[in-house]
PDB file of C-alpha atoms in Angstrom:
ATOM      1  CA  UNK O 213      26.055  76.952  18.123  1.00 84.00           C
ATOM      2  CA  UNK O 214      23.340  78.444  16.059  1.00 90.00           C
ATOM      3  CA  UNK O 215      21.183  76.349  12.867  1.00 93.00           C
ATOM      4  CA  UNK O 216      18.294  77.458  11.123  1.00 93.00           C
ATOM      5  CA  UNK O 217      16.301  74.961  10.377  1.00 93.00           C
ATOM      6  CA  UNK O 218      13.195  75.122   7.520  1.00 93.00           C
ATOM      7  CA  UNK O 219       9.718  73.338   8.405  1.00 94.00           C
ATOM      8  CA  UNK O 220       6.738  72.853   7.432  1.00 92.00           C
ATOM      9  CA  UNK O 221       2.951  73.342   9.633  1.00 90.00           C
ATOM     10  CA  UNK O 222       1.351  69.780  10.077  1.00 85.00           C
ATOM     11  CA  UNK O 223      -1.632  68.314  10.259  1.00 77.00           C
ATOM     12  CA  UNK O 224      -2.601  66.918  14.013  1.00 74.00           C
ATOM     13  CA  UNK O 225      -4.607  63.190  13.819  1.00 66.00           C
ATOM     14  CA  UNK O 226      -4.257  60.116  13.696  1.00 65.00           C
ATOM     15  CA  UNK O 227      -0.715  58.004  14.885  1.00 66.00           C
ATOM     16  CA  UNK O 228      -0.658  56.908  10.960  1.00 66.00           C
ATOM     17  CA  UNK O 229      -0.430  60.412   9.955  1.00 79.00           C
ATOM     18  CA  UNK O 230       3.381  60.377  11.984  1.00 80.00           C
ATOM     19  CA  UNK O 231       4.394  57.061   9.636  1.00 83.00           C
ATOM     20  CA  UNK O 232       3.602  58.370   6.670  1.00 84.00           C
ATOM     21  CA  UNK O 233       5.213  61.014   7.267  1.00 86.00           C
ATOM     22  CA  UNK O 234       8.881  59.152   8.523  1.00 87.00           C
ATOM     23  CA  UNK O 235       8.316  57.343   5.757  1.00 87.00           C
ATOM     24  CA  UNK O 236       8.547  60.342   3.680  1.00 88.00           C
ATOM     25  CA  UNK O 237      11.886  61.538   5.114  1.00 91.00           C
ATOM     26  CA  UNK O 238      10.655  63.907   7.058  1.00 91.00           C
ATOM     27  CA  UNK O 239      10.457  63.794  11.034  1.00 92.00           C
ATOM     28  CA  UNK O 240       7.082  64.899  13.215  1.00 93.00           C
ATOM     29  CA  UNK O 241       7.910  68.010  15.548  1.00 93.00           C
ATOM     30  CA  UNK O 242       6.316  70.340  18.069  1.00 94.00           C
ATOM     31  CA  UNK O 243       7.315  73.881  19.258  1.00 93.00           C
ATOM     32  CA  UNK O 244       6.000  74.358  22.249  1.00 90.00           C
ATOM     33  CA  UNK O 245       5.865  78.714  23.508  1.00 85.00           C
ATOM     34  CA  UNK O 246       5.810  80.123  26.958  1.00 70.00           C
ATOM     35  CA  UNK O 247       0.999  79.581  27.947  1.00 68.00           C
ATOM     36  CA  UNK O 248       0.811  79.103  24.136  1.00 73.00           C
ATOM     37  CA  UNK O 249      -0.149  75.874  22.680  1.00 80.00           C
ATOM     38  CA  UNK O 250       2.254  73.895  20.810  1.00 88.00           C
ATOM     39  CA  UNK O 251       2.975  74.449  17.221  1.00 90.00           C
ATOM     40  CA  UNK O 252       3.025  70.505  15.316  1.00 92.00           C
ATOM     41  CA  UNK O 253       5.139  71.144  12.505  1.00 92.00           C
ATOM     42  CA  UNK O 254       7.880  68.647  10.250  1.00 93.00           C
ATOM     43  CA  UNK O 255      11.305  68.555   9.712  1.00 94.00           C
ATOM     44  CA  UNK O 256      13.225  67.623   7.262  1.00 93.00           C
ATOM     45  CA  UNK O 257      15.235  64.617   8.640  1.00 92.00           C
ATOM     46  CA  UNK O 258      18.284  64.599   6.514  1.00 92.00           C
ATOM     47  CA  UNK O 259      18.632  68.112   7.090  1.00 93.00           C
ATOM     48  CA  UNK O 260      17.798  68.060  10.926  1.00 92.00           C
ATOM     49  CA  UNK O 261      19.967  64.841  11.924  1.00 91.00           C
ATOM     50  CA  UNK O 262      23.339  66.515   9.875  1.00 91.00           C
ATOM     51  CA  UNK O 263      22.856  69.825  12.021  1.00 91.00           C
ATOM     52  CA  UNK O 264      22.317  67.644  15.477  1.00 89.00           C
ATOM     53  CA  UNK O 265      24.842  65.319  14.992  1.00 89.00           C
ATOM     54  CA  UNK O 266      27.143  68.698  14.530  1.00 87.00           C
ATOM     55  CA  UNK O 267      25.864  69.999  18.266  1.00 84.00           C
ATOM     56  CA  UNK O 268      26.593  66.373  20.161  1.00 82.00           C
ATOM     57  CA  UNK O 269      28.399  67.901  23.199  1.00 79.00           C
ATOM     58  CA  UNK O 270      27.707  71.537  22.703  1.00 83.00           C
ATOM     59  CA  UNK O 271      24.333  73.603  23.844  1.00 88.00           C
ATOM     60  CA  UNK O 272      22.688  74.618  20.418  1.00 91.00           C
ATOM     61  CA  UNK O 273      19.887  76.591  19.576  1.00 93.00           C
ATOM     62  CA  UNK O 274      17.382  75.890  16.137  1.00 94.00           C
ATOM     63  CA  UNK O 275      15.952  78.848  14.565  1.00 94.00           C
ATOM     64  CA  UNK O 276      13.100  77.733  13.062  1.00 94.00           C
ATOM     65  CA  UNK O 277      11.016  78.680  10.142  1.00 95.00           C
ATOM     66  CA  UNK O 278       7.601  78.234   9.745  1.00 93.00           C
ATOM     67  CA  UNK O 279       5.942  80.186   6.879  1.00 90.00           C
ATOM     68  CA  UNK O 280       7.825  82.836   6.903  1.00 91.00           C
ATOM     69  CA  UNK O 281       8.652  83.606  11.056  1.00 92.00           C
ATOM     70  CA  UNK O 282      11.089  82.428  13.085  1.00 94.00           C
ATOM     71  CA  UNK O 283      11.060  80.867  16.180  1.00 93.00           C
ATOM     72  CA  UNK O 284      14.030  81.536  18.273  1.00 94.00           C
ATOM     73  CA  UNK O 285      14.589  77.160  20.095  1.00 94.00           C
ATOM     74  CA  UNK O 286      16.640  74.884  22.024  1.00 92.00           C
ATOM     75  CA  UNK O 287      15.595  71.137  21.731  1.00 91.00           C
ATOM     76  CA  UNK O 288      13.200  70.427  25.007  1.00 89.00           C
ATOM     77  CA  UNK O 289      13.294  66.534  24.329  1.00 89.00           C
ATOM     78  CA  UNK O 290      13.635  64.081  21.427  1.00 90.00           C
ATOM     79  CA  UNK O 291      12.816  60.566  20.979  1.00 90.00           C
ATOM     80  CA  UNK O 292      14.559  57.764  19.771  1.00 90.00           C
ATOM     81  CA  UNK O 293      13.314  54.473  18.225  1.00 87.00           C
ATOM     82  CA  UNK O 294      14.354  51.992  20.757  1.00 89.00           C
ATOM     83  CA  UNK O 295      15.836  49.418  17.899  1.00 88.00           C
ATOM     84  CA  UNK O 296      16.946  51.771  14.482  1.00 86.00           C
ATOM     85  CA  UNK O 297      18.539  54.496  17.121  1.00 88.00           C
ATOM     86  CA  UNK O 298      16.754  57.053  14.719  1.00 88.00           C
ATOM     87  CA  UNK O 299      14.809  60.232  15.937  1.00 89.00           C
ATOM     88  CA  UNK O 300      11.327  60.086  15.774  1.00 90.00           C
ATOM     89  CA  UNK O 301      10.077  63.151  17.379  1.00 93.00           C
ATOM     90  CA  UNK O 302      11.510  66.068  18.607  1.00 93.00           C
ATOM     91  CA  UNK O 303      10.199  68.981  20.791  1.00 93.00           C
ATOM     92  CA  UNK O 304      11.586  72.342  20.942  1.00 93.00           C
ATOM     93  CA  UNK O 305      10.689  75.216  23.398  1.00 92.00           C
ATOM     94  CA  UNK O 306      10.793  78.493  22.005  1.00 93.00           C
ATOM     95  CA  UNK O 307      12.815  81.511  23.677  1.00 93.00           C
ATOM     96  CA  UNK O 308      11.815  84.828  24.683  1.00 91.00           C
ATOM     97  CA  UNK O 309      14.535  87.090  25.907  1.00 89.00           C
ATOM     98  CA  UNK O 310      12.399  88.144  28.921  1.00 90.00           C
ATOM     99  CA  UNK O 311      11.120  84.356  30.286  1.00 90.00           C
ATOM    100  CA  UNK O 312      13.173  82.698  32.854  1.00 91.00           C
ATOM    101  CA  UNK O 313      13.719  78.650  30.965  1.00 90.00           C
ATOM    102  CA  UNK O 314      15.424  75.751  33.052  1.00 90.00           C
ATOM    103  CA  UNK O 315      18.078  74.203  30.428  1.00 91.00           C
ATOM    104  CA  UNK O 316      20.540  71.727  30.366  1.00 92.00           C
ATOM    105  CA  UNK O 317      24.295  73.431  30.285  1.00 93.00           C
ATOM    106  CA  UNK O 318      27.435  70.722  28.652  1.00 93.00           C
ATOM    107  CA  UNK O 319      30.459  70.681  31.378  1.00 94.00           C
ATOM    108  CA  UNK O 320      33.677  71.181  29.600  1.00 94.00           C
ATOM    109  CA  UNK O 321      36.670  69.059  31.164  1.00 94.00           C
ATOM    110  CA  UNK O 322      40.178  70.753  30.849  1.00 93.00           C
ATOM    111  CA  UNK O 323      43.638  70.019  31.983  1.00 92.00           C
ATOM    112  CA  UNK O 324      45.845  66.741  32.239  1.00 89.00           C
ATOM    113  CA  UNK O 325      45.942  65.364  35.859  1.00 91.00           C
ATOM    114  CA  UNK O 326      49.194  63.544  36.397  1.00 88.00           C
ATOM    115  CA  UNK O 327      47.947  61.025  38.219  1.00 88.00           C
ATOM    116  CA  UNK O 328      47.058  60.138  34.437  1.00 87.00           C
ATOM    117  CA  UNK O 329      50.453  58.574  34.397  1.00 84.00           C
ATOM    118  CA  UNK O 330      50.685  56.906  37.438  1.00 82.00           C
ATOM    119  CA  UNK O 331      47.521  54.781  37.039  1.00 83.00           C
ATOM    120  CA  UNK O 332      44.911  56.853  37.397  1.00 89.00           C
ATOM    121  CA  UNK O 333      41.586  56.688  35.254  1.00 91.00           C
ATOM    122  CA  UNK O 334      38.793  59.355  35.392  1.00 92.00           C
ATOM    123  CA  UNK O 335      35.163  58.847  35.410  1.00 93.00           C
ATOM    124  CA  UNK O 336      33.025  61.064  34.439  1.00 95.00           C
ATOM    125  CA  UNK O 337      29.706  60.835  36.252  1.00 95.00           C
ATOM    126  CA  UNK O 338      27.872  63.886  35.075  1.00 95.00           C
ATOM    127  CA  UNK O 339      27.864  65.824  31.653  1.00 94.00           C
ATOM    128  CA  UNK O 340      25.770  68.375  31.868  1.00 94.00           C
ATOM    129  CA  UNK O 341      24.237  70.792  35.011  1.00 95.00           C
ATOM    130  CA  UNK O 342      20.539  71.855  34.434  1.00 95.00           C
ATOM    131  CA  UNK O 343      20.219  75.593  35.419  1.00 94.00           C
ATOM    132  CA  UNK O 344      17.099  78.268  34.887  1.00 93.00           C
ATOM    133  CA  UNK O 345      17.909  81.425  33.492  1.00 92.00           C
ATOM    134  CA  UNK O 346      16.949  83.957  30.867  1.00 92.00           C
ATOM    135  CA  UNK O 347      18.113  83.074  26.936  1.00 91.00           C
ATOM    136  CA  UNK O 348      20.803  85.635  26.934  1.00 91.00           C
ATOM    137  CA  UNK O 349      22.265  84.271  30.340  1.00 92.00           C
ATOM    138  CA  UNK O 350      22.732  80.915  29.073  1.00 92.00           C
ATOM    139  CA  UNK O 351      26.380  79.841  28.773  1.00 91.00           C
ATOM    140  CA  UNK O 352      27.925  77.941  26.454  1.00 90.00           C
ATOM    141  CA  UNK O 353      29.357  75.614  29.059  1.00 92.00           C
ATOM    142  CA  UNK O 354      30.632  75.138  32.302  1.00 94.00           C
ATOM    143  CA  UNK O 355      34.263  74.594  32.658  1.00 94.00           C
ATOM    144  CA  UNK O 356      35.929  71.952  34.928  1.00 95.00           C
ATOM    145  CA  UNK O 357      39.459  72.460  35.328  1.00 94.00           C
ATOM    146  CA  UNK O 358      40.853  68.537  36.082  1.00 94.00           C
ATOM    147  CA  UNK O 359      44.598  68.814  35.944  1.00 92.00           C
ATOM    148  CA  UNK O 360      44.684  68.922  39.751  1.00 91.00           C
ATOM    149  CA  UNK O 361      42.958  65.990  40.181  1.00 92.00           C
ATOM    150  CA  UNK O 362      45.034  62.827  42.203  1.00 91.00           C
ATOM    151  CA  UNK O 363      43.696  59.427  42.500  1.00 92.00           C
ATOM    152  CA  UNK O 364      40.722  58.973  45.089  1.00 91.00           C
ATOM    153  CA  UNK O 365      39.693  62.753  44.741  1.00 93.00           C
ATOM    154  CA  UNK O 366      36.401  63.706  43.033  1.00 95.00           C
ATOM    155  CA  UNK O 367      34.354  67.304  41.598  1.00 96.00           C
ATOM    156  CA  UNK O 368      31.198  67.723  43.029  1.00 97.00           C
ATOM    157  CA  UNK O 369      28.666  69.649  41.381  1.00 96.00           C
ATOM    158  CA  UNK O 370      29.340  72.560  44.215  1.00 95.00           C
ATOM    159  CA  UNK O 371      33.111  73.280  42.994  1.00 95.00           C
ATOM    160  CA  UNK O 372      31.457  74.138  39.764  1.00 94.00           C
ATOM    161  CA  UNK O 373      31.860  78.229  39.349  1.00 92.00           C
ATOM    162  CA  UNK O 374      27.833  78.992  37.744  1.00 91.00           C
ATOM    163  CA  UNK O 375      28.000  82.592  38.725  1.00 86.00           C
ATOM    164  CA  UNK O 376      24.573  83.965  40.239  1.00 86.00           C
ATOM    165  CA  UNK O 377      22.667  81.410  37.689  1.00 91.00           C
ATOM    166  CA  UNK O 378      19.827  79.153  40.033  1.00 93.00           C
ATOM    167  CA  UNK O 379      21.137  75.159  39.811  1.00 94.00           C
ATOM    168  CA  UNK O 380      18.594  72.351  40.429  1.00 95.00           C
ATOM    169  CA  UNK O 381      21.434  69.509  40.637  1.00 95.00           C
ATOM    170  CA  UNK O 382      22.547  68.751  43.980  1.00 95.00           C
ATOM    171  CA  UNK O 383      25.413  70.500  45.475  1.00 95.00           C
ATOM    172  CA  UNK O 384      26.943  67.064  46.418  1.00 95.00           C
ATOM    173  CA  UNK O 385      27.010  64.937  43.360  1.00 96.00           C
ATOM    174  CA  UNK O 386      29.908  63.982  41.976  1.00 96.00           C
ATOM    175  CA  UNK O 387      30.870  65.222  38.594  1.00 96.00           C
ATOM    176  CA  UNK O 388      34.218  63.510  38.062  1.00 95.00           C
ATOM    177  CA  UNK O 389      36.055  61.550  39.775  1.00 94.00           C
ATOM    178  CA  UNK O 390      39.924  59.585  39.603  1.00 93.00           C
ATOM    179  CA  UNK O 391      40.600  55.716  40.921  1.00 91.00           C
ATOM    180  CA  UNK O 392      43.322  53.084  40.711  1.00 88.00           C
ATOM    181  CA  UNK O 393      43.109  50.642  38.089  1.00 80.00           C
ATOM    182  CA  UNK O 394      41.731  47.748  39.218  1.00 66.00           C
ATOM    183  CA  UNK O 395      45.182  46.134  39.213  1.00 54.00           C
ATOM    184  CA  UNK O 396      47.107  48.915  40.452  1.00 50.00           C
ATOM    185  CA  UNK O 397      44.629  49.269  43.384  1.00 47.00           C
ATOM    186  CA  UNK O 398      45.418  45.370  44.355  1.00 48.00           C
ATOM    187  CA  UNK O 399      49.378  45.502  44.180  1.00 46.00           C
ATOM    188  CA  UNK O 400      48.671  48.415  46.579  1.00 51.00           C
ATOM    189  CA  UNK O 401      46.275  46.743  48.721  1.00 47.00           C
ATOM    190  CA  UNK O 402      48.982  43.581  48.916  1.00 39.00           C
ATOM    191  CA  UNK O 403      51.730  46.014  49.418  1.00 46.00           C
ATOM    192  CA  UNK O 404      49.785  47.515  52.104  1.00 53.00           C
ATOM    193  CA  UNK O 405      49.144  44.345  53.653  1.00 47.00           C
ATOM    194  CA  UNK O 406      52.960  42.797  53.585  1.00 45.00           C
ATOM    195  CA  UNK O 407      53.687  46.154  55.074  1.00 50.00           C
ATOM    196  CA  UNK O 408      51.623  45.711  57.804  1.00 48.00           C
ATOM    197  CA  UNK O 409      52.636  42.218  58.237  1.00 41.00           C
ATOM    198  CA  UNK O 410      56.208  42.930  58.225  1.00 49.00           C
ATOM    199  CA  UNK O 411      55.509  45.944  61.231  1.00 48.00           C
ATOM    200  CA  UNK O 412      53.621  43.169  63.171  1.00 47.00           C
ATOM    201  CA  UNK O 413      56.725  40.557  63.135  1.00 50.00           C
ATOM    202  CA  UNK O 414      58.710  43.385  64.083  1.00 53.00           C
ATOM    203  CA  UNK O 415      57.240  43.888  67.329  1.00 52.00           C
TER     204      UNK O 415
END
């Protein structure tokens, strides 16, 4: 997904400066360039939390304008105010088609496992895999087909197809993953148990 965003060149000083201006609607930003210094510029926050909230899930890239140029992005790290939930500052890292970045890449679960039906409940340990690659390699996502998936099996992070791209997760963490529920798992446990039992008295 691709938003273009309009901002505004700001004025580096003092913490105060940042208040006024979230108190002005507007949110405090850098974009930061491949051995360039950052760019301090402000956003809109109406405008900038409508076009987020629209990418939740998906990898999205902000074209930029600042006086008149545009500055090809993908959001490097935001902040959130630890009690109103809002954004406070955001930093974005600029793109150049010929400069390796590492970025964050959304896994896309498809399929229906079965074992769905027969008590099974998935948990999802990882959502995204971080990879470094140039901007025009950068997927969309990563696809995790799940319909195969019985209870006590589990993805790792190495059944994930990411073509030649360089991943920094470990190969052995688990991406998803299928149990019992908790009271399915005991009737099996006491079933397992009485069975047991019952091959003991038998002997």
């Amino acid at each position: 997904m691709i938003f273009r965003l309009e901002a505004t060149k700001r004025t580096v000083g003092k913490k105060s400066l940042n208040h006024v201006l979230r108190k002005n609607g507007m949110i405090p930003a850098v974009i930061y360039g491949q051995g360039k210094e950052g760019l301090s510029i402000s956003l809109n926050k109406v405008q900038f939390v409508k076009e987020y909230k629209k990418s939740i899930g998906e990898l999205a890239f902000f074209n930029i304008v600042v006086d008149g140029k545009e500055y090809n992005t993908v959001i490097k790290e935001k902040q959130i105010h630890p009690v109103k939930r809002d954004v406070i500052h955001v930093d974005f890292l600029e793109l150049h088609k010929d400069i390796q970045i590492r970025i964050d890449i959304p896994l896309k679960f498809n399929g229906q496992p079965e074992d769905l039906r027969n008590g099974g409940i998935l948990e999802i340990g990882m959502r995204h895999l971080s990879v470094t690659c140039l901007p025009a390699e950068i997927p969309q996502d990563f696809e995790v087909d799940v319909s195969r998936l019985k209870i006590g099996q589990s993805i790792h992070v190495k059944d994930v197809d990411v073509k030649s791209l360089h991943i920094h997760d470990s190969l052995d963490l688990t991406i998803i993953s299928m149990h019992a529920a908790r009271g399915q798992e005991k009737a099996d446990q006491i079933a397992e148990a009485a069975a047991e039992t019952e091959k003991n008295e038998t002997k």
